[in-house]
Each structure stands twice: as C-alpha cells, then as structure tokens.
Coordinates of C-alpha atoms in Angstrom, one line a residue:
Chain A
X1 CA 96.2 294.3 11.8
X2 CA 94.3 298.0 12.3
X3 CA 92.3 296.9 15.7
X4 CA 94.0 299.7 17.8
X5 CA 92.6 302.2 15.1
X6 CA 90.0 302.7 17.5
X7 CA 92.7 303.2 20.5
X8 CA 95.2 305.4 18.6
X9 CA 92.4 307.5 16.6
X10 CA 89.3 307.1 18.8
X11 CA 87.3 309.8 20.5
X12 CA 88.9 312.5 21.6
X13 CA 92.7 312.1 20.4
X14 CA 94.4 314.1 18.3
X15 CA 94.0 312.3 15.0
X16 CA 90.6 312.9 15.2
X17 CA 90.7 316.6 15.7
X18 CA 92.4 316.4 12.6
X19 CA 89.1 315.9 10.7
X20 CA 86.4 316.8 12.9
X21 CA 83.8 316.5 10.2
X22 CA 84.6 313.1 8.8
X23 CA 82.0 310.6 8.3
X24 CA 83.9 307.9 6.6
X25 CA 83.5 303.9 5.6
X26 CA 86.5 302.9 5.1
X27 CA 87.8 299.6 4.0
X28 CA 91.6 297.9 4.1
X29 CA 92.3 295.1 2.6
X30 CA 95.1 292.9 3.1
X31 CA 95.0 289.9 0.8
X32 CA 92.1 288.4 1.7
X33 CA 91.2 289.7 4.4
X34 CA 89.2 293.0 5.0
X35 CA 89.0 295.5 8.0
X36 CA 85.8 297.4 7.6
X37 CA 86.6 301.0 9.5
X38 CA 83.8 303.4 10.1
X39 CA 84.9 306.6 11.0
X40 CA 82.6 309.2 13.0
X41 CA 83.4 312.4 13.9
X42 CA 87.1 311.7 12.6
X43 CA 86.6 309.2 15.6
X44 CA 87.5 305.6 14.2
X45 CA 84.5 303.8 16.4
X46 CA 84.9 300.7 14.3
X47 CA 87.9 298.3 13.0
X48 CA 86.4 295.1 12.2
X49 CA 87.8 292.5 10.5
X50 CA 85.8 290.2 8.0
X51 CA 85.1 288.1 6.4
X52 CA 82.1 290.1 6.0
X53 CA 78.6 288.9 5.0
X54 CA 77.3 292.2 2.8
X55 CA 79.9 295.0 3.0
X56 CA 79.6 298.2 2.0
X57 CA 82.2 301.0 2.0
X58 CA 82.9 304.5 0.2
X59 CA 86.6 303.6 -0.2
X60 CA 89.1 300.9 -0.1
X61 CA 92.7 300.9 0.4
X62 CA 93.7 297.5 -0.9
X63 CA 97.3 296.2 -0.7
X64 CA 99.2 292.6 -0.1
X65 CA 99.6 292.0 3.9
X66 CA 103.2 291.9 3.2
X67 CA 103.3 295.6 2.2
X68 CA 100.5 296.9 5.0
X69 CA 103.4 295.1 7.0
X70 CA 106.8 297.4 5.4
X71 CA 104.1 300.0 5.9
X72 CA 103.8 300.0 9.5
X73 CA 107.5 299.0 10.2
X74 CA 108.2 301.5 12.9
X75 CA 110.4 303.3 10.6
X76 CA 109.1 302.4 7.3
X77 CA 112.3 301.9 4.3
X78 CA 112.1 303.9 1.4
X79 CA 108.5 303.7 -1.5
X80 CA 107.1 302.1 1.9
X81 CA 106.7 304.9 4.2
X82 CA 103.4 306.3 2.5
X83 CA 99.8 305.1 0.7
X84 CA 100.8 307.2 -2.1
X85 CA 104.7 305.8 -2.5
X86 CA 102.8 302.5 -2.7
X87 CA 100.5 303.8 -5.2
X88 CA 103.1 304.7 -7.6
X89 CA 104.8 301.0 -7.4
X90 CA 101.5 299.6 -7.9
X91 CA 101.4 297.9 -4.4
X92 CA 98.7 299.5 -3.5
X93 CA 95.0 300.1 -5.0
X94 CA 92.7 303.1 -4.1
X95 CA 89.2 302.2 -4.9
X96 CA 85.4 303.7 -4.9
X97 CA 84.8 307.0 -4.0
X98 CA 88.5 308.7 -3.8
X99 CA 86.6 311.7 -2.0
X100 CA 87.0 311.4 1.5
X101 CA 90.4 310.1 1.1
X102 CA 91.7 312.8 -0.9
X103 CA 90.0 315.9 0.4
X104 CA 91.2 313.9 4.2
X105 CA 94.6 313.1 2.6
X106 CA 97.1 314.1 5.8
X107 CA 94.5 313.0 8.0
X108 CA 94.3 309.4 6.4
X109 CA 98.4 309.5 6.6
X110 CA 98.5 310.1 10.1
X111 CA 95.5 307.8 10.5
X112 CA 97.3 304.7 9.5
X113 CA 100.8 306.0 10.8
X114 CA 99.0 305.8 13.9
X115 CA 99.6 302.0 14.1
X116 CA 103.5 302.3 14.0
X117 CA 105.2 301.7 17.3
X118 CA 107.0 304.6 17.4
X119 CA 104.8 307.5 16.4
X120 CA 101.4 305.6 18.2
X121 CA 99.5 308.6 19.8
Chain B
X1 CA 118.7 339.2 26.0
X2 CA 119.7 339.4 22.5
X3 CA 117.3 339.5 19.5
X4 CA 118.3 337.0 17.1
X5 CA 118.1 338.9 13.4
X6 CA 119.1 336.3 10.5
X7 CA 121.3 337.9 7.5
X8 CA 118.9 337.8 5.0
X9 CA 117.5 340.5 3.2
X10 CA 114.3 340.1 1.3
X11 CA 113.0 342.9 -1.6
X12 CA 111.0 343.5 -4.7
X13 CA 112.2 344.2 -7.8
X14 CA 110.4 344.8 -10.7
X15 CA 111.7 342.5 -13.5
X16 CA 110.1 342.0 -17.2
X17 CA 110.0 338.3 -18.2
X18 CA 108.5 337.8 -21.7
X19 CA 107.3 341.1 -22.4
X20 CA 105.2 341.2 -19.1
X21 CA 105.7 343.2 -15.8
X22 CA 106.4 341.0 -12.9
X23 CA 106.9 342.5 -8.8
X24 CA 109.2 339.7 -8.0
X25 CA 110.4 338.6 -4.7
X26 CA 113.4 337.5 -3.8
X27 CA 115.9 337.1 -1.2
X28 CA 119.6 336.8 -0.6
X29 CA 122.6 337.0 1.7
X30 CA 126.1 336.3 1.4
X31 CA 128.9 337.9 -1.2
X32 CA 131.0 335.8 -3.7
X33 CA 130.2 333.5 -6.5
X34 CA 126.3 334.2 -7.2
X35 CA 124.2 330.9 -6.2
X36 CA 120.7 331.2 -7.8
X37 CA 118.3 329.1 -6.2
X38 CA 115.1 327.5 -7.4
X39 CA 111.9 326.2 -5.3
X40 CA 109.8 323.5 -5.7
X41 CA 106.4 323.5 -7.7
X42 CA 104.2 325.0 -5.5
X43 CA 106.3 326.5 -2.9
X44 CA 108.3 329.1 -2.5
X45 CA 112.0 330.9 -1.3
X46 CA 111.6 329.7 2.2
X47 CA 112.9 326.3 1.6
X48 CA 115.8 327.4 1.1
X49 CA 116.2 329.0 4.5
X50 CA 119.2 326.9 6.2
X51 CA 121.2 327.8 3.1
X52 CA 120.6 331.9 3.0
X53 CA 121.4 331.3 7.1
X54 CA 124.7 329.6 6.4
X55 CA 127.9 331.3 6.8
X56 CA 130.3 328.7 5.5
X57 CA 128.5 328.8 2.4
X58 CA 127.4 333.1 2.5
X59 CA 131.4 333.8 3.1
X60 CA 131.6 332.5 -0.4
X61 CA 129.0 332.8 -2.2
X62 CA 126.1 335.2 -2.8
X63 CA 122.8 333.2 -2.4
X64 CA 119.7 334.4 -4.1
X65 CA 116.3 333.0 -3.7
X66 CA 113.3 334.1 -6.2
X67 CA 109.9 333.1 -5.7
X68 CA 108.5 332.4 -9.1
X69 CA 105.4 334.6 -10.1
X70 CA 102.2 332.9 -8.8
X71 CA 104.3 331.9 -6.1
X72 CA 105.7 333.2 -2.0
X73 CA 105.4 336.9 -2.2
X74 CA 105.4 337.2 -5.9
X75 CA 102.0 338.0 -7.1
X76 CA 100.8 337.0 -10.7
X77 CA 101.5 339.3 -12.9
X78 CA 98.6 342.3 -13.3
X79 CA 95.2 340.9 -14.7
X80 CA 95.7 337.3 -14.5
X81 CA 95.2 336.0 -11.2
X82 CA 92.5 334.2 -13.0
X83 CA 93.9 332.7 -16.1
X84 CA 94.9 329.3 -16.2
X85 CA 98.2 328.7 -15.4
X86 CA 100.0 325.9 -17.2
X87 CA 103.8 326.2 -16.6
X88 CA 106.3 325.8 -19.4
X89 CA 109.9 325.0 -19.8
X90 CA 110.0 328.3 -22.1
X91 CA 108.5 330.3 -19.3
X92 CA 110.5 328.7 -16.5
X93 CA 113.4 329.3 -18.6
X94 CA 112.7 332.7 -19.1
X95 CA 111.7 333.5 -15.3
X96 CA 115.7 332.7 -14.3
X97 CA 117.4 334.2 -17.3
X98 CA 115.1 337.8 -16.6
X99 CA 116.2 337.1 -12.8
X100 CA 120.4 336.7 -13.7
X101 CA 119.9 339.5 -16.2
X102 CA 118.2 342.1 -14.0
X103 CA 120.7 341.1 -10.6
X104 CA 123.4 341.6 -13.2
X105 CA 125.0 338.3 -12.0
X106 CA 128.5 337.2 -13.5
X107 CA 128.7 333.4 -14.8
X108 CA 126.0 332.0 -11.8
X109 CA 125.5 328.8 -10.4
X110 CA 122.0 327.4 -10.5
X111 CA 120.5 324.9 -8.1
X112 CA 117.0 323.8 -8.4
X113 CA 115.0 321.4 -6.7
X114 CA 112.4 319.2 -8.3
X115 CA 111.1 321.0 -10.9
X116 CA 114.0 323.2 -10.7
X117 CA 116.3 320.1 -10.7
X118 CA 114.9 319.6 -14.2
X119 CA 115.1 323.4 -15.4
X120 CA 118.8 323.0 -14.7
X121 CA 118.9 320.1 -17.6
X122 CA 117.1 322.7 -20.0
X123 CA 119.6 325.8 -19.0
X124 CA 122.4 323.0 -19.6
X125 CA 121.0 322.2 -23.3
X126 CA 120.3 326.2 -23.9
X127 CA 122.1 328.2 -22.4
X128 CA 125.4 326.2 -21.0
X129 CA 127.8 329.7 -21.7
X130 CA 126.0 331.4 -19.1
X131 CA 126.3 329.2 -16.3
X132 CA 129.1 328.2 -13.8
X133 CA 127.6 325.1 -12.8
X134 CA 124.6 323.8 -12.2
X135 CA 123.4 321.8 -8.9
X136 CA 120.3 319.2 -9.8
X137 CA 118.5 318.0 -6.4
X138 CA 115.8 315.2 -7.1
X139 CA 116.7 315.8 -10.8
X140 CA 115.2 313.5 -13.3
X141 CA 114.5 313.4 -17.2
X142 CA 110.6 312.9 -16.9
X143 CA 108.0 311.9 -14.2
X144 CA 105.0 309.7 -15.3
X145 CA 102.2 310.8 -13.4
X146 CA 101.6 308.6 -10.9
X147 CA 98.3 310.5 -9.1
X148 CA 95.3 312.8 -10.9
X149 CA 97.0 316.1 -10.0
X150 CA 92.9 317.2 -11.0
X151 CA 92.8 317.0 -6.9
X152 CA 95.1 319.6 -6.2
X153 CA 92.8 321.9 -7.3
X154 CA 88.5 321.2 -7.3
X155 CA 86.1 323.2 -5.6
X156 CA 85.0 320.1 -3.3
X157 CA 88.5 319.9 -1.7
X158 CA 90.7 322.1 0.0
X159 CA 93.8 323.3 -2.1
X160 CA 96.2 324.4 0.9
X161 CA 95.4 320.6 2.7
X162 CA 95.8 318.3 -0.1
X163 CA 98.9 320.2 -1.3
X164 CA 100.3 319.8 2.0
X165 CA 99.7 316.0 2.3
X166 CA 101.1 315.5 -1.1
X167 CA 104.4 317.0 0.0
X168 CA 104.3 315.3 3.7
X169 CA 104.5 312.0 1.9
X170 CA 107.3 312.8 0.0
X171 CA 109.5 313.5 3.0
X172 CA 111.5 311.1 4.4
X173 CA 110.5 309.7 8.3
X174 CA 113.7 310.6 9.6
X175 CA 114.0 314.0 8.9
X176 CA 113.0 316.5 11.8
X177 CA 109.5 316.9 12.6
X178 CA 109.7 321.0 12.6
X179 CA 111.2 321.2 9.0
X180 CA 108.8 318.9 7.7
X181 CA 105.9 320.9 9.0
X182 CA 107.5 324.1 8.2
X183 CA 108.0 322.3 4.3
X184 CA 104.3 321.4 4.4
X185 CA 103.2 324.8 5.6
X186 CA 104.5 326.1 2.4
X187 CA 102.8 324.1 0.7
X188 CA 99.6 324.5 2.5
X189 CA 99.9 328.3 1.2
X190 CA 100.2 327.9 -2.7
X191 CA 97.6 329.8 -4.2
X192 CA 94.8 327.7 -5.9
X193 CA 96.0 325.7 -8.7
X194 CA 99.5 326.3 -8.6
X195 CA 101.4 323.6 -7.5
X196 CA 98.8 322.0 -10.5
X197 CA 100.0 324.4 -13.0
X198 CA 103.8 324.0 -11.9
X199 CA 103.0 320.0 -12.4
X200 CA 102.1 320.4 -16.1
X201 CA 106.2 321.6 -16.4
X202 CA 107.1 318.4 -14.2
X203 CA 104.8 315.9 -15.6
X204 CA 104.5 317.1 -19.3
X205 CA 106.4 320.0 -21.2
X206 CA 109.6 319.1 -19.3
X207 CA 109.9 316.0 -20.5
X208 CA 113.9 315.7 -21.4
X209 CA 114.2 312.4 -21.9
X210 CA 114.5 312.6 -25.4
X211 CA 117.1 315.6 -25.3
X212 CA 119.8 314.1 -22.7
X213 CA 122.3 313.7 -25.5
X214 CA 122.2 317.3 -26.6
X215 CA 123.6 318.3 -23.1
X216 CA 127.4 318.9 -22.7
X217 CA 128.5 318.7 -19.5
X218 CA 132.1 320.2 -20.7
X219 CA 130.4 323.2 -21.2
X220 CA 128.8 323.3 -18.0
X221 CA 129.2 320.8 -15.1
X222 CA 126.0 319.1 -13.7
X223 CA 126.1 317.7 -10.0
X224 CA 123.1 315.6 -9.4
X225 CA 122.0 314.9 -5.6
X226 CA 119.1 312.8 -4.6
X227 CA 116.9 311.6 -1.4
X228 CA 116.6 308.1 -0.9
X229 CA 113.1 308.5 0.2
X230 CA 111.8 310.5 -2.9
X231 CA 109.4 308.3 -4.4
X232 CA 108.3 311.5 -6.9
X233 CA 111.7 311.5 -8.4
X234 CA 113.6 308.4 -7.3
X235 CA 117.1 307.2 -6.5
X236 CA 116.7 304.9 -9.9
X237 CA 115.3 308.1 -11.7
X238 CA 118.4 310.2 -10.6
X239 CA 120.5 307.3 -11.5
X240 CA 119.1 307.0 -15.5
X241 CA 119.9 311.1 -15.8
X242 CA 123.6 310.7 -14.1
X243 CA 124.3 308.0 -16.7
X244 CA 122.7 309.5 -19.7
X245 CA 124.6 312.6 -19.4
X246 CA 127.7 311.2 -17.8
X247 CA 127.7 312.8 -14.1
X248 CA 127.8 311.7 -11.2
X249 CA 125.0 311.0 -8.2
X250 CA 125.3 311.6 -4.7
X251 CA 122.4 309.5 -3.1
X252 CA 121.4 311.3 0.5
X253 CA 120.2 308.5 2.8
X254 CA 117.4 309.3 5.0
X255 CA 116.2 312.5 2.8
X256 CA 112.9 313.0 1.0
X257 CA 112.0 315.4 -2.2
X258 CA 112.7 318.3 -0.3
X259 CA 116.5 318.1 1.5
X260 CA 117.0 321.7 1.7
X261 CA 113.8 321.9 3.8
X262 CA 113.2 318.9 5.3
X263 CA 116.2 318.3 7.0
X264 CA 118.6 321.3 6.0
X265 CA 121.4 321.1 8.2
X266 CA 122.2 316.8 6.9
X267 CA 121.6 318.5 3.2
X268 CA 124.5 320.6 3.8
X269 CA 126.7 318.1 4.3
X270 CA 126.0 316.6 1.1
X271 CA 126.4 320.4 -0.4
X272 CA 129.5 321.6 1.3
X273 CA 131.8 319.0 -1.2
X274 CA 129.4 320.3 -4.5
X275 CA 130.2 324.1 -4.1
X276 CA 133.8 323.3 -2.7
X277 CA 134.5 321.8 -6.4
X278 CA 132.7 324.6 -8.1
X279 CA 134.9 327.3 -6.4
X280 CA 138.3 325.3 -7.3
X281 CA 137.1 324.9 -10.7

C-alpha cells in the first residue's frame, strides 16, 4: 500500500525538500500489517512491508486498511481527507514519539498525499 | 498597462477595549448596511479578502475587517507581548462591541468564522438589540478537543509550520490550491502562541452548549453556513446549533473551515442569498 513512497518522496523530489533535516522511522499500520518507512534526508529510502521480525520505530500511524484506503481515494470524501480528520473520529491512532510527526506535520500530509493518483509528484 | 489597485482601505485606529489602549487594524470598503467581520483563531483580516474585493456585496454594504489584538497588524497591547494569552468570550465580546462603538456603526451585521462563528451565539444571547443579524460560518455550540493544542506552541517545534498544517487539513481538497496556500500563509504568521490562546475561547470558555435556549432569534436573526469538509466544526455540529436555536443550515459542499479563504468566490454564492434576506428584512 505505501511502496511508491520511495518513488513519489525519494531523493531529490519535492516532498523531500520539504524537510530537509528529517531523520525519521516511521511505521503505518494497516490492520495487520505494517510498512516500516525510514526516512533520510526527508528522502523516504525505505517502505517495507512486514511482517517484521524485531521492529523498531519513533512513530506509528495506525489505522484499519479500509480507511488508509478512503484516505488515498484520489479525491478523499469528507473526515477522510487528512491523518488528523481521522484522528478526531477515532480511526486513526498516533503512537510513540509524536515529535517528528508534529514538528513535520505539512510535510507528513503531503507525504502520504503523495500516494493519491491525482496529486502523485 | 494598467495597475490593478483593489478598493480597500486599511488604517489604525486607536480603540480602548476594557480599559486598555489597543492600535487596531482594520480594513474596509464598500458603503451601506455596515458588515463587521471576524477572523479565525489565529489568523487575521486577510481572509476575508474576496469579500472586501466584491462589488455586488461593497454596493450595499460597508464591509469592515479588524484584526484582533495579538493578531494581523494589530500588535498586543503595550507591555504584554509576553503575558500569557488565554482568550475569553468576555474579551472577545468586548473586542467587537469597542470596534462597532468606536466606527460609530448603526444596527451592524456580524459574521464570524470559527471562533467568530461562536462569538456570534454570545452577541445573540447578550447583546441581540444591537445587531441586525448575525452570519455563523462553521458555527457550533462547543468543540471537544480532539488534538493537544500544547504543540502549537513548544520551543522544540516551529509555531508558524505546525499552525499552518493544522489549518491545511482543515480545508477541503477541492478548493483552489492558491487560496489554500494563501489561508495557510496566515497562519504560518500568527505570533507564538496565539492561535493556542485563541483555542482556549474555542475549546473551553466558549462553550454554549448549555446557554442555546437563552438565545432569541426574534430578536436577532442567526444564519448558520457550514463546509462539508470541516472536521473542526462539522456538518453534524452545525446541524445540533441550527436545531437548538431554531435556524436554519446552509451546508457548502466541497468547502473546508475556512470558505471565505479557501475558495472565496464558491463562498459567495452561498452568501449572496444570506445578505439579500438581511437587506429585505
């Protein structure tokens, strides 16, 4: 489900730029499954999906595949079109170290965002 | 080539509000029926932009913006840039009734957004003789907090960037890309802890929920219009308020917390039938 991280926010593009100083392990969870991303540079180098043997990650997004799914609808309806909309219905879980995600909050946005058909860059 | 000048005029005036000197900005264009308007927390005049720029609306009324203190152009108030600021419904209150009283305005309407759609419920249940109407966008009775507004405003994270996420989420996807930057720009401009401060209003001392049945909309009219997108104040949230107090709600599809500056010109649409009624009242 986030493989083309690496394609839409890799080295070099825009989305990176965004955070040039971000060192970031990021987990997203959908269901049961996990998508461990590690983030260099703001680069995403890394969007691997488990199961994982002995993860470890700062912070984890953690929501059911069927709302990661309205999420990345190319035009997302409404209290789907963003982490924190989801927060607020309780579809979504932010978890461990809130840090990086907060003080990288736009960046994170357009991060994911990155993986909808229409606004891919 | 001609230079493009808009209409409206921005000054200072130097207002008391609650015994305390305030240098207050504000702009306006227009003549007519005096339209007050009210920003979100932790923004400022320039949202309402499309509407100070609109001649079907300036031809009949006279639109006036303010930035609240601590906010746009208006600085805090001498000696406390650093006091804690927690904002109140009495203070908010008082901020618009020292701002009708000092531009001398005649029976105004008041439209606020936000925070300022749920000032207009409190000048509703205080002051109703003194208003024409009043316009509630993303108006609710109370918001649970559904974030730690604490991050708005630590030393480990910068104010300007997480204020500006906060408010790109809460536009809608289909609104144009340029207002919705421009709206986030404002944001990313609040000075540090502000749009915190302004949430304490939102989130805590505003709470009406309790007071809906004090409000008369005989004495004043109430027109309630929300964004189908606003997950801050939603839809259903808008809804509970129209019904509590008897009104009723336009639903804008496609529009986030911010239709006046996220996608101005679809917002007027939805406006042009409000002030029509209030001028044939």
């Amino acid at each position: 489900m986030f493989d083309r991280l690496t394609e839409t926010c890799g080295k070099g593009s825009a989305i990176a730029a965004l955070a040039p100083d971000l060192h970031w392990d990021l987990m997203l969870q959908t269901g049961d499954n996990e998508y461990a991303i590690r983030i260099e540079n703001g680069a995403v180098i890394a969007a691997n999906a488990g199961p994982h043997v002995m993860p470890s990650w700062q912070t984890r997004l953690a929501a059911p595949t069927e709302e990661w799914a309205a999420f990345l609808e190319p035009v997302p309806g409404p209290g789907h079109h963003d982490i924190i909309a989801l927060l607020r219905r309780g579809a979504m879980r932010f978890e461990g170290d809130l840090h990086p995600l907060m003080a990288n909050l736009y960046y994170t946005k357009r991060m994911l965002a990155s993986l909808r058909p229409e606004v891919a860059t | 080539m001609t230079l493009h000048i808009e209409p409206i005029i921005g000054r200072y005036a130097h207002i008391e509000i609650e015994g305390v000197a305030h240098r207050l900005y504000w702009e306006e264009a227009g003549q007519g029926i005096p339209l007050v308007c009210l920003h979100t927390a932790g923004s400022d005049g320039r949202q309402y932009r499309a509407l100070l720029n609109d001649p079907r609306i300036t031809s009949q009324f006279r639109v006036l913006v303010f930035d609240m203190p601590r906010h746009g152009k208006s600085s805090p108030p001498a000696g406390t840039v650093d006091t804690d600021y927690q904002l109140t419904s009495d203070a908010y209150v008082a901020q618009i009734l020292a701002f009708c009283d000092a531009m001398e305005l005649d029976s105004p309407v008041v439209m606020g957004c936000s925070i300022g759609g749920r000032i207009v419920l409190h000048l509703a249940q205080r002051h109703p003789e003194r208003f024409r109407a009043l316009i509630g966008l993303q108006s609710s009775a109370h918001v649970a907090p559904y974030y730690d507004t604490q991050w708005l405003d630590r030393p480990d994270v910068h104010g300007g960037r997480i204020c500006g996420a906060i408010a790109y989420g809460l536009m809608a996807p289909q609104s144009p890309m340029a207002d919705r930057d421009e709206t986030r720009w404002h944001y990313m401009q609040g000075g540090p802890g502000v749009f915190r401060g302004d949430m304490h209003f939102y989130k805590v001392d505003g709470d009406m929920r309790d007071q809906l049945a004090t409000i008369d909309t005989a004495k004043c009219p109430i027109y309630l219009l929300t964004g189908e997108y606003d997950y801050s104040c939603t839809p259903e949230d808008s809804r509970a308020l129209a019904d509590a107090i008897g009104v009723d709600l336009t639903v804008m599809p496609e529009m986030g917390h911010f239709p006046m500056s996220e996608n101005p010109q679809a917002f007027l649409h939805h406006l042009y039938p409000v002030l029509d009624r209030i001028r044939s009242a």
